[in-house]
């Protein structure tokens, strides 16, 4: 990825665009000033927000009065977001950029559990949770907790939609487990969640997740199938990802099942590396392109398939077909894999619709060049705005409604059939293996999978893992040079 260099002459921005340059205005907060200038400089949807126009203000006084009209940086930031509910669902502002940096690098406080939440049968308020993922080498894994276990209460308090964040947001809590009673019928109206009396207490600690969660070699019909659970496109673990493909190479893997069901995204360059590991025969061809706003068209860039990274050779499988497993938690760079590889090889998409996020972001700091150096020491605010949209080699974009699985391969994770990740009978993996073996066919799924209870999940915006839905460019690749900034 080439170094991105933005030369922005602020003849049309902030104080340098005002006719009266000598006005002395006391701003309500320098943070407000940072928010507006940062969004004006890089926001993808700048052209759609009149208040971000370069000629929006005619004087310092008008600009200062505008900033002072907002009670908080968050209020100002939200006023500058384009269609929050439908288009820009992902730009964020934070009051602690250190926590943001740690989260984007895979470091956070965690007990090793990730959950899905559902309404209890017949209720629109009462909730139960299911452990969807147990992270390796975590407190939860050490305690023997397993995927599929049901939680009905925390610290003795029954779960509701309104208390999830407060209960699970604690550093220490006790889980109360339950069983799902289907009452011997296939209907859900008479089902119930029944406490089984088991509990487990956990404490969150600083945890660094290796996103290469699981690698396995599965023999199907005399051929080796590689199976990879990959949970984040993290540059700090790209060597581990490459090592996983070295293992696949050594075992003469002829098919690959890539499990991205809980992968919310990450670094764009890492996505291009993964695409290159899966293939290998397209070195130098366009993997993905980034398109910026009208003011920053000189930044439009491409990410190519490559045979190396950081002077390391990429271990490639040279496949012309790959199976990708997804849920509605699969976002950003995960969707890029499907969208970009699909222009070159057969991508069999199995599971549920993806999130629908094709935009990339970058961390913006209150500093002279909006980068992480020489940051204003008086606060720790930062922004992670959308700055570009990703398209594949033929300019195809991921729709905001998400990518739809292939016909016949639409499988939702079911309450009663979560299965064990990596087990050949886990429904999503089983569908891929059956297609590889040729006993299933592209257009039929075992009806026992379809007929398991389908309950209403809690809305996705109840998110216990902050900052996860990001496809981003690291700040080291952006230098914004501004004249008269903050003058």
Short mmCIF file of C-alpha atoms in Angstrom, two decimals:
data_model
loop_
_atom_site.label_atom_id
_atom_site.label_comp_id
_atom_site.label_asym_id
_atom_site.label_seq_id
_atom_site.Cartn_x
_atom_site.Cartn_y
_atom_site.Cartn_z
CA UNK A 1 0.00 0.00 0.00
CA UNK A 2 1.44 3.32 -1.03
CA UNK A 3 1.88 6.09 1.50
CA UNK A 4 -1.08 8.41 1.31
CA UNK A 5 -0.21 12.08 1.21
CA UNK A 6 -2.92 14.70 1.26
CA UNK A 7 -1.83 18.24 0.54
CA UNK A 8 -4.77 20.40 1.56
CA UNK A 9 -4.36 24.11 1.10
CA UNK A 10 -6.76 25.68 3.52
CA UNK A 11 -7.62 28.59 1.23
CA UNK A 12 -11.16 27.28 1.48
CA UNK A 13 -11.18 25.97 5.01
CA UNK A 14 -11.73 27.35 8.49
CA UNK A 15 -10.09 30.67 9.32
CA UNK A 16 -8.29 30.97 6.01
CA UNK A 17 -11.62 30.97 4.15
CA UNK A 18 -13.06 33.86 6.10
CA UNK A 19 -13.07 37.39 4.79
CA UNK A 20 -12.44 38.83 8.27
CA UNK A 21 -9.27 37.07 9.40
CA UNK A 22 -8.73 39.38 12.35
CA UNK A 23 -11.85 38.41 14.28
CA UNK A 24 -11.01 37.08 17.73
CA UNK A 25 -13.59 34.52 18.78
CA UNK A 26 -13.54 32.48 21.96
CA UNK A 27 -14.73 29.00 21.01
CA UNK A 28 -16.73 26.89 23.44
CA UNK A 29 -14.24 24.11 23.01
CA UNK A 30 -11.17 23.42 20.93
CA UNK A 31 -12.55 19.89 20.59
CA UNK A 32 -15.47 21.25 18.56
CA UNK A 33 -12.95 22.98 16.30
CA UNK A 34 -11.11 19.68 15.84
CA UNK A 35 -14.33 17.81 15.04
CA UNK A 36 -15.42 20.19 12.30
CA UNK A 37 -12.00 20.59 10.71
CA UNK A 38 -11.31 16.86 10.76
CA UNK A 39 -14.64 15.99 9.18
CA UNK A 40 -14.27 18.80 6.64
CA UNK A 41 -10.87 17.44 5.64
CA UNK A 42 -11.62 13.75 5.09
CA UNK A 43 -15.28 12.72 5.46
CA UNK A 44 -16.47 10.47 2.65
CA UNK A 45 -19.90 12.08 2.46
CA UNK A 46 -18.72 15.68 2.81
CA UNK A 47 -20.58 16.76 -0.33
CA UNK A 48 -23.87 15.63 1.20
CA UNK A 49 -23.47 17.73 4.38
CA UNK A 50 -24.01 21.48 3.76
CA UNK A 51 -22.36 22.40 7.08
CA UNK A 52 -19.11 20.81 5.85
CA UNK A 53 -18.87 22.92 2.71
CA UNK A 54 -15.57 24.75 2.33
CA UNK A 55 -17.45 28.04 1.93
CA UNK A 56 -19.92 27.38 4.75
CA UNK A 57 -18.64 30.28 6.93
CA UNK A 58 -17.80 33.83 5.92
CA UNK A 59 -16.07 34.89 9.14
CA UNK A 60 -14.44 33.56 12.27
CA UNK A 61 -17.37 34.92 14.25
CA UNK A 62 -19.89 32.94 12.24
CA UNK A 63 -17.75 29.82 12.59
CA UNK A 64 -17.34 30.31 16.33
CA UNK A 65 -21.05 30.88 16.87
CA UNK A 66 -21.78 27.72 14.93
CA UNK A 67 -19.43 25.63 17.07
CA UNK A 68 -20.76 27.19 20.27
CA UNK A 69 -24.29 26.14 19.35
CA UNK A 70 -23.46 22.51 20.14
CA UNK A 71 -23.44 21.30 23.73
CA UNK A 72 -20.87 18.55 23.20
CA UNK A 73 -18.39 17.24 20.63
CA UNK A 74 -20.64 14.22 20.19
CA UNK A 75 -23.63 16.39 19.29
CA UNK A 76 -21.60 18.28 16.69
CA UNK A 77 -20.19 15.05 15.26
CA UNK A 78 -23.63 13.47 14.90
CA UNK A 79 -24.94 16.57 13.13
CA UNK A 80 -22.29 16.02 10.44
CA UNK A 81 -23.12 12.36 9.76
CA UNK A 82 -24.90 11.51 6.51
CA UNK A 83 -28.05 9.42 6.94
CA UNK A 84 -27.01 7.68 10.16
CA UNK A 85 -29.61 4.93 10.01
CA UNK A 86 -29.14 3.85 6.41
CA UNK A 87 -25.85 5.07 4.90
CA UNK A 88 -23.23 5.97 7.50
CA UNK A 89 -23.92 3.56 10.34
CA UNK A 90 -20.28 3.28 11.29
CA UNK A 91 -18.44 6.60 11.80
CA UNK A 92 -17.69 7.12 15.48
CA UNK A 93 -16.23 9.67 17.88
CA UNK A 94 -14.52 8.53 21.08
CA UNK A 95 -13.31 10.35 24.17
CA UNK A 96 -10.42 7.91 24.71
CA UNK A 97 -8.28 7.28 21.65
CA UNK A 98 -5.98 4.99 23.63
CA UNK A 99 -8.82 2.51 24.11
CA UNK A 100 -9.64 2.84 20.41
CA UNK A 101 -6.04 2.15 19.40
CA UNK A 102 -5.93 -0.92 21.62
CA UNK A 103 -9.22 -2.27 20.29
CA UNK A 104 -8.15 -1.85 16.67
CA UNK A 105 -4.90 -3.70 17.43
CA UNK A 106 -6.78 -6.58 19.06
CA UNK A 107 -6.17 -5.59 22.68
CA UNK A 108 -9.14 -5.17 25.01
CA UNK A 109 -10.45 -6.21 28.40
CA UNK A 110 -12.10 -9.57 27.91
CA UNK A 111 -13.01 -12.77 29.70
CA UNK A 112 -12.92 -14.61 26.39
CA UNK A 113 -16.65 -14.85 25.68
CA UNK A 114 -18.73 -13.56 22.80
CA UNK A 115 -22.52 -13.89 22.77
CA UNK A 116 -25.60 -13.86 20.61
CA UNK A 117 -28.82 -12.69 22.24
CA UNK A 118 -32.41 -13.69 21.50
CA UNK A 119 -35.84 -12.84 22.84
CA UNK A 120 -37.31 -15.61 24.93
CA UNK A 121 -40.18 -17.42 23.19
CA UNK A 122 -43.34 -15.33 23.43
CA UNK A 123 -41.57 -12.24 24.82
CA UNK A 124 -40.52 -8.90 23.37
CA UNK A 125 -38.47 -7.85 26.41
CA UNK A 126 -37.04 -10.92 28.17
CA UNK A 127 -33.79 -12.14 26.69
CA UNK A 128 -31.43 -15.09 26.83
CA UNK A 129 -27.88 -15.32 25.58
CA UNK A 130 -25.91 -18.05 23.88
CA UNK A 131 -22.14 -18.33 23.94
CA UNK A 132 -21.19 -18.10 20.29
CA UNK A 133 -17.41 -18.06 20.68
CA UNK A 134 -14.85 -18.91 23.35
CA UNK A 135 -11.53 -17.22 22.66
CA UNK A 136 -8.37 -19.29 22.90
CA UNK A 137 -6.20 -19.06 26.02
CA UNK A 138 -8.77 -16.93 27.83
CA UNK A 139 -10.34 -17.22 31.27
CA UNK A 140 -13.48 -18.65 29.68
CA UNK A 141 -11.53 -21.36 27.85
CA UNK A 142 -9.62 -22.19 31.04
CA UNK A 143 -12.95 -22.61 32.85
CA UNK A 144 -14.15 -25.01 30.18
CA UNK A 145 -17.05 -22.87 28.97
CA UNK A 146 -18.35 -23.93 25.58
CA UNK A 147 -20.09 -22.58 22.52
CA UNK A 148 -23.83 -23.13 22.70
CA UNK A 149 -24.26 -22.73 26.46
CA UNK A 150 -27.34 -20.67 27.31
CA UNK A 151 -27.35 -17.79 29.84
CA UNK A 152 -30.59 -16.55 31.37
CA UNK A 153 -29.23 -14.24 34.11
CA UNK A 154 -26.16 -12.32 35.26
CA UNK A 155 -25.48 -11.86 38.97
CA UNK A 156 -28.94 -13.28 39.59
CA UNK A 157 -30.66 -10.65 37.44
CA UNK A 158 -32.78 -12.00 34.59
CA UNK A 159 -31.72 -10.66 31.20
CA UNK A 160 -33.80 -8.08 29.37
CA UNK A 161 -33.05 -6.03 26.30
CA UNK A 162 -32.60 -2.93 28.44
CA UNK A 163 -30.08 -4.36 30.94
CA UNK A 164 -27.74 -6.29 28.63
CA UNK A 165 -25.15 -3.55 28.27
CA UNK A 166 -24.98 -2.75 31.98
CA UNK A 167 -24.80 -6.38 33.12
CA UNK A 168 -22.26 -7.58 30.57
CA UNK A 169 -20.34 -4.30 30.67
CA UNK A 170 -19.06 -5.09 34.17
CA UNK A 171 -15.50 -6.34 34.57
CA UNK A 172 -16.61 -9.14 36.89
CA UNK A 173 -19.91 -11.01 36.82
CA UNK A 174 -21.49 -14.40 37.39
CA UNK A 175 -23.30 -16.17 34.58
CA UNK A 176 -26.39 -18.25 35.35
CA UNK A 177 -26.94 -21.02 32.83
CA UNK A 178 -30.13 -22.55 31.48
CA UNK A 179 -31.44 -25.18 29.08
CA UNK A 180 -33.71 -24.69 26.11
CA UNK A 181 -36.95 -26.68 26.43
CA UNK A 182 -38.69 -27.16 23.08
CA UNK A 183 -41.58 -28.99 24.79
CA UNK A 184 -41.28 -31.80 22.28
CA UNK A 185 -42.64 -29.76 19.37
CA UNK A 186 -41.20 -27.97 16.35
CA UNK A 187 -43.11 -24.78 17.19
CA UNK A 188 -41.46 -22.07 19.31
CA UNK A 189 -44.60 -20.63 20.94
CA UNK A 190 -44.56 -23.26 23.69
CA UNK A 191 -40.78 -23.27 24.20
CA UNK A 192 -39.13 -21.99 27.37
CA UNK A 193 -35.76 -21.19 28.93
CA UNK A 194 -35.28 -23.23 32.12
CA UNK A 195 -32.53 -22.57 34.66
CA UNK A 196 -30.28 -25.57 35.25
CA UNK A 197 -28.67 -24.16 38.40
CA UNK A 198 -25.15 -23.94 36.97
CA UNK A 199 -23.11 -20.75 37.36
CA UNK A 200 -19.69 -19.47 36.41
CA UNK A 201 -17.89 -16.32 37.60
CA UNK A 202 -15.52 -14.49 35.27
CA UNK A 203 -13.30 -11.40 35.38
CA UNK A 204 -12.16 -9.45 32.35
CA UNK A 205 -8.45 -8.87 31.93
CA UNK A 206 -6.38 -7.21 29.24
CA UNK A 207 -6.41 -9.70 26.41
CA UNK A 208 -4.77 -9.77 22.99
CA UNK A 209 -6.70 -11.91 20.54
CA UNK A 210 -4.91 -13.93 17.90
CA UNK A 211 -7.51 -13.78 15.13
CA UNK A 212 -6.28 -17.05 13.66
CA UNK A 213 -8.65 -18.94 15.93
CA UNK A 214 -8.67 -22.44 14.44
CA UNK A 215 -6.97 -24.31 11.62
CA UNK A 216 -7.84 -27.87 10.70
CA UNK A 217 -7.21 -30.35 7.92
CA UNK A 218 -10.27 -32.45 7.08
CA UNK A 219 -10.17 -35.39 4.69
CA UNK A 220 -13.17 -35.52 2.38
CA UNK A 221 -13.37 -38.19 -0.28
CA UNK A 222 -9.62 -38.65 -0.24
CA UNK A 223 -8.87 -34.94 -0.64
CA UNK A 224 -7.68 -32.52 2.02
CA UNK A 225 -9.86 -29.58 3.00
CA UNK A 226 -8.36 -26.69 4.93
CA UNK A 227 -10.62 -25.08 7.50
CA UNK A 228 -9.75 -21.67 8.95
CA UNK A 229 -11.65 -19.64 11.54
CA UNK A 230 -10.36 -16.11 11.10
CA UNK A 231 -11.78 -13.43 13.41
CA UNK A 232 -10.12 -10.12 12.45
CA UNK A 233 -7.89 -8.65 9.75
CA UNK A 234 -5.16 -7.64 12.18
CA UNK A 235 -1.76 -6.61 10.81
CA UNK A 236 -0.07 -7.68 14.06
CA UNK A 237 -0.95 -11.31 13.35
CA UNK A 238 -0.40 -11.52 9.61
CA UNK A 239 2.59 -13.83 10.18
CA UNK A 240 0.34 -16.26 12.03
CA UNK A 241 -2.12 -16.10 9.15
CA UNK A 242 0.65 -16.84 6.67
CA UNK A 243 1.80 -19.74 8.86
CA UNK A 244 -1.70 -21.21 8.73
CA UNK A 245 -1.46 -21.26 4.95
CA UNK A 246 2.00 -22.82 5.18
CA UNK A 247 0.33 -25.64 7.12
CA UNK A 248 -2.30 -25.94 4.40
CA UNK A 249 0.41 -26.03 1.74
CA UNK A 250 2.35 -28.72 3.59
CA UNK A 251 -0.78 -30.87 3.76
CA UNK A 252 -1.59 -30.44 0.07
CA UNK A 253 -4.90 -28.75 0.78
CA UNK A 254 -7.09 -28.84 -2.33
CA UNK A 255 -10.14 -27.05 -0.92
CA UNK A 256 -10.55 -24.24 1.61
CA UNK A 257 -13.41 -23.37 3.95
CA UNK A 258 -12.85 -19.85 5.29
CA UNK A 259 -14.97 -19.19 8.38
CA UNK A 260 -15.58 -15.44 8.72
CA UNK A 261 -18.85 -15.72 10.61
CA UNK A 262 -17.62 -13.57 13.53
CA UNK A 263 -15.08 -11.46 11.66
CA UNK A 264 -16.13 -7.78 11.75
CA UNK A 265 -13.31 -6.53 9.54
CA UNK A 266 -9.97 -4.80 9.99
CA UNK A 267 -7.01 -3.71 7.87
CA UNK A 268 -7.55 -3.52 4.12
CA UNK A 269 -4.00 -4.53 3.28
CA UNK A 270 -4.40 -7.68 5.36
CA UNK A 271 -7.51 -8.54 3.34
CA UNK A 272 -5.43 -8.30 0.16
CA UNK A 273 -2.82 -10.59 1.74
CA UNK A 274 -5.47 -13.16 2.62
CA UNK A 275 -6.87 -12.99 -0.91
CA UNK A 276 -3.35 -13.60 -2.20
CA UNK A 277 -2.89 -16.58 0.11
CA UNK A 278 -6.10 -18.17 -1.12
CA UNK A 279 -5.11 -17.67 -4.76
CA UNK A 280 -1.57 -16.84 -5.86
CA UNK A 281 -2.14 -16.89 -9.60
CA UNK A 282 -3.20 -13.23 -9.84
CA UNK A 283 -0.07 -11.49 -8.57
CA UNK A 284 -0.15 -7.79 -9.49
CA UNK A 285 -3.83 -7.77 -10.47
CA UNK A 286 -6.28 -5.47 -8.73
CA UNK A 287 -7.79 -6.96 -5.58
CA UNK A 288 -9.70 -3.90 -4.38
CA UNK A 289 -9.88 -0.16 -4.92
CA UNK A 290 -10.54 2.73 -2.54
CA UNK A 291 -12.48 5.79 -3.72
CA UNK A 292 -12.35 9.00 -1.65
CA UNK A 293 -14.56 12.11 -1.59
CA UNK A 294 -14.53 14.67 -4.40
CA UNK A 295 -11.84 16.79 -2.72
CA UNK A 296 -9.47 13.86 -2.30
CA UNK A 297 -9.65 12.09 -5.65
CA UNK A 298 -5.85 12.14 -5.88
CA UNK A 299 -5.88 9.61 -3.07
CA UNK A 300 -7.88 6.99 -4.96
CA UNK A 301 -5.79 3.86 -4.71
CA UNK A 302 -5.63 0.16 -5.44
CA UNK A 303 -4.71 -2.88 -3.39
CA UNK A 304 -3.23 -5.58 -5.58
CA UNK A 305 -2.79 -9.29 -5.19
CA UNK A 306 0.78 -9.85 -4.07
CA UNK A 307 3.25 -12.66 -3.47
CA UNK A 308 4.94 -11.02 -0.48
CA UNK A 309 4.50 -8.74 2.52
CA UNK A 310 7.23 -7.09 4.58
CA UNK A 311 9.83 -9.03 2.57
CA UNK A 312 8.13 -12.32 3.50
CA UNK A 313 6.88 -14.69 0.82
CA UNK A 314 3.16 -15.34 0.91
CA UNK A 315 2.11 -18.97 1.17
CA UNK A 316 -0.49 -19.37 -1.58
CA UNK A 317 -2.84 -22.26 -2.38
CA UNK A 318 -3.58 -21.29 -6.01
CA UNK A 319 -7.24 -22.18 -5.58
CA UNK A 320 -9.95 -21.40 -8.12
CA UNK A 321 -12.74 -21.95 -5.59
CA UNK A 322 -13.25 -21.10 -1.93
CA UNK A 323 -16.07 -21.60 0.57
CA UNK A 324 -16.81 -18.63 2.86
CA UNK A 325 -19.01 -18.97 5.96
CA UNK A 326 -20.77 -15.83 7.24
CA UNK A 327 -23.35 -14.43 9.63
CA UNK A 328 -24.70 -10.91 10.04
CA UNK A 329 -21.55 -10.26 12.11
CA UNK A 330 -19.36 -10.64 9.03
CA UNK A 331 -18.50 -7.12 7.90
CA UNK A 332 -16.13 -4.78 6.11
CA UNK A 333 -12.92 -6.56 5.14
CA UNK A 334 -14.74 -9.90 5.42
CA UNK A 335 -17.20 -8.70 2.81
CA UNK A 336 -14.30 -7.38 0.75
CA UNK A 337 -12.90 -10.92 0.55
CA UNK A 338 -16.14 -12.21 -0.99
CA UNK A 339 -16.68 -9.18 -3.21
CA UNK A 340 -13.10 -8.96 -4.49
CA UNK A 341 -12.27 -12.65 -4.88
CA UNK A 342 -15.57 -13.22 -6.66
CA UNK A 343 -14.21 -11.35 -9.68
CA UNK A 344 -11.50 -13.98 -10.10
CA UNK A 345 -12.58 -17.32 -8.62
CA UNK A 346 -15.73 -19.18 -7.56
CA UNK A 347 -16.75 -18.02 -4.07
CA UNK A 348 -19.39 -20.24 -2.48
CA UNK A 349 -21.10 -18.08 0.15
CA UNK A 350 -22.73 -20.09 2.97
CA UNK A 351 -24.65 -18.84 6.01
CA UNK A 352 -26.53 -15.59 6.60
CA UNK A 353 -26.55 -12.13 5.02
CA UNK A 354 -23.48 -10.09 5.92
CA UNK A 355 -23.54 -6.65 7.57
CA UNK A 356 -23.29 -4.48 4.47
CA UNK A 357 -20.28 -2.20 5.05
CA UNK A 358 -18.08 -1.28 2.13
CA UNK A 359 -16.60 1.93 3.54
CA UNK A 360 -13.14 2.35 5.04
CA UNK A 361 -12.21 4.58 7.96
CA UNK A 362 -9.15 6.07 9.60
CA UNK A 363 -8.43 7.37 13.08
CA UNK A 364 -8.36 11.18 13.13
CA UNK A 365 -6.53 12.91 16.01
CA UNK A 366 -6.45 16.51 17.20
CA UNK A 367 -2.97 17.20 15.87
CA UNK A 368 -1.43 19.49 13.23
CA UNK A 369 -1.75 16.79 10.54
CA UNK A 370 -4.65 14.83 12.10
CA UNK A 371 -2.24 11.96 12.70
CA UNK A 372 -1.17 10.32 15.99
CA UNK A 373 1.88 12.54 16.59
CA UNK A 374 1.90 15.88 18.44
CA UNK A 375 -1.64 15.31 19.64
CA UNK A 376 -3.36 18.03 21.69
CA UNK A 377 -2.51 17.05 25.31
CA UNK A 378 -5.64 18.68 26.74
CA UNK A 379 -8.02 15.90 25.74
CA UNK A 380 -8.12 12.36 24.33
CA UNK A 381 -10.91 12.70 21.78
CA UNK A 382 -10.48 11.09 18.36
CA UNK A 383 -12.73 10.28 15.44
CA UNK A 384 -13.01 7.23 13.21
CA UNK A 385 -14.96 8.64 10.25
CA UNK A 386 -15.66 6.90 6.98
CA UNK A 387 -13.23 8.31 4.43
CA UNK A 388 -13.45 6.03 1.39
CA UNK A 389 -15.56 3.35 -0.21
CA UNK A 390 -14.13 0.05 -1.39
CA UNK A 391 -14.99 -1.55 -4.72
CA UNK A 392 -13.73 -4.65 -6.46
CA UNK A 393 -11.67 -4.76 -9.65
CA UNK A 394 -14.77 -4.09 -11.75
CA UNK A 395 -16.09 -1.35 -9.43
CA UNK A 396 -18.66 -3.60 -7.77
CA UNK A 397 -19.66 -2.46 -4.29
CA UNK A 398 -21.02 -4.38 -1.30
CA UNK A 399 -24.68 -3.34 -0.91
CA UNK A 400 -25.72 -1.73 2.38
CA UNK A 401 -28.13 -4.63 2.87
CA UNK A 402 -25.20 -7.03 2.90
CA UNK A 403 -24.06 -9.90 0.71
CA UNK A 404 -26.61 -12.69 0.27
CA UNK A 405 -25.52 -16.35 0.51
CA UNK A 406 -25.68 -18.50 -2.59
CA UNK A 407 -29.06 -19.99 -3.42
CA UNK A 408 -29.51 -23.17 -1.42
CA UNK A 409 -26.84 -22.22 1.11
CA UNK A 410 -28.87 -19.84 3.29
CA UNK A 411 -28.36 -21.17 6.83
CA UNK A 412 -28.94 -19.23 10.04
CA UNK A 413 -27.23 -20.32 13.23
CA UNK A 414 -29.97 -22.07 15.19
CA UNK A 415 -30.51 -21.98 18.93
CA UNK A 416 -30.70 -25.77 19.18
CA UNK A 417 -28.01 -26.54 16.64
CA UNK A 418 -25.07 -24.19 17.18
CA UNK A 419 -22.70 -27.11 16.94
CA UNK A 420 -19.00 -27.09 17.73
CA UNK A 421 -16.88 -24.88 15.51
CA UNK A 422 -14.62 -27.06 13.41
CA UNK A 423 -16.75 -30.16 13.91
CA UNK A 424 -17.73 -31.72 10.60
CA UNK A 425 -21.38 -31.79 11.71
CA UNK A 426 -21.60 -28.07 12.52
CA UNK A 427 -24.29 -26.90 10.07
CA UNK A 428 -22.38 -24.27 8.07
CA UNK A 429 -19.20 -26.32 7.80
CA UNK A 430 -21.24 -29.46 7.06
CA UNK A 431 -22.86 -27.73 4.09
CA UNK A 432 -19.45 -26.83 2.65
CA UNK A 433 -18.03 -30.31 3.17
CA UNK A 434 -21.09 -31.94 1.65
CA UNK A 435 -20.79 -29.74 -1.43
CA UNK A 436 -17.13 -30.61 -1.73
CA UNK A 437 -17.94 -34.28 -1.47
CA UNK A 438 -20.72 -33.87 -4.01
CA UNK A 439 -23.40 -35.56 -1.92
CA UNK A 440 -25.40 -32.40 -1.19
CA UNK A 441 -25.52 -30.39 -4.38
CA UNK A 442 -25.59 -26.63 -4.71
CA UNK A 443 -29.34 -26.24 -4.33
CA UNK A 444 -30.53 -28.29 -1.38
CA UNK A 445 -29.83 -28.12 2.35
CA UNK A 446 -30.67 -30.85 4.86
CA UNK A 447 -34.17 -29.97 6.08
CA UNK A 448 -33.20 -30.88 9.66
CA UNK A 449 -31.07 -27.73 9.57
CA UNK A 450 -33.91 -25.58 8.28
CA UNK A 451 -36.49 -26.97 10.71
CA UNK A 452 -34.69 -26.10 13.94
CA UNK A 453 -36.27 -23.25 15.95
CA UNK A 454 -35.63 -19.76 14.57
CA UNK A 455 -36.08 -17.17 17.31
CA UNK A 456 -35.92 -13.39 17.04
CA UNK A 457 -32.39 -12.07 17.64
CA UNK A 458 -31.74 -8.85 19.51
CA UNK A 459 -30.89 -5.97 17.23
CA UNK A 460 -27.24 -5.94 16.24
CA UNK A 461 -26.64 -2.45 17.65
CA UNK A 462 -26.48 -3.91 21.16
CA UNK A 463 -22.74 -4.36 20.86
CA UNK A 464 -20.60 -5.56 23.74
CA UNK A 465 -17.42 -5.37 21.65
CA UNK A 466 -16.85 -1.70 20.77
CA UNK A 467 -15.13 -0.53 17.59
CA UNK A 468 -15.45 -3.98 16.00
CA UNK A 469 -17.18 -3.11 12.72
CA UNK A 470 -14.25 -1.29 11.15
CA UNK A 471 -12.44 -1.62 7.84
CA UNK A 472 -9.61 0.80 8.21
CA UNK A 473 -6.42 2.32 6.95
CA UNK A 474 -3.75 2.67 9.58
CA UNK A 475 -2.88 6.26 10.48
CA UNK A 476 0.73 5.72 9.46
CA UNK A 477 -0.45 5.77 5.84
CA UNK A 478 -2.08 9.19 6.00
CA UNK A 479 -0.34 12.50 6.36
CA UNK A 480 -2.57 15.51 6.05
CA UNK A 481 -0.63 18.71 5.58
CA UNK A 482 -2.66 21.79 6.25
CA UNK A 483 -1.72 25.43 5.95
CA UNK A 484 -3.07 27.84 8.54
CA UNK A 485 -4.72 24.97 10.44
CA UNK A 486 -5.76 26.12 13.92
CA UNK A 487 -4.42 29.58 13.20
#
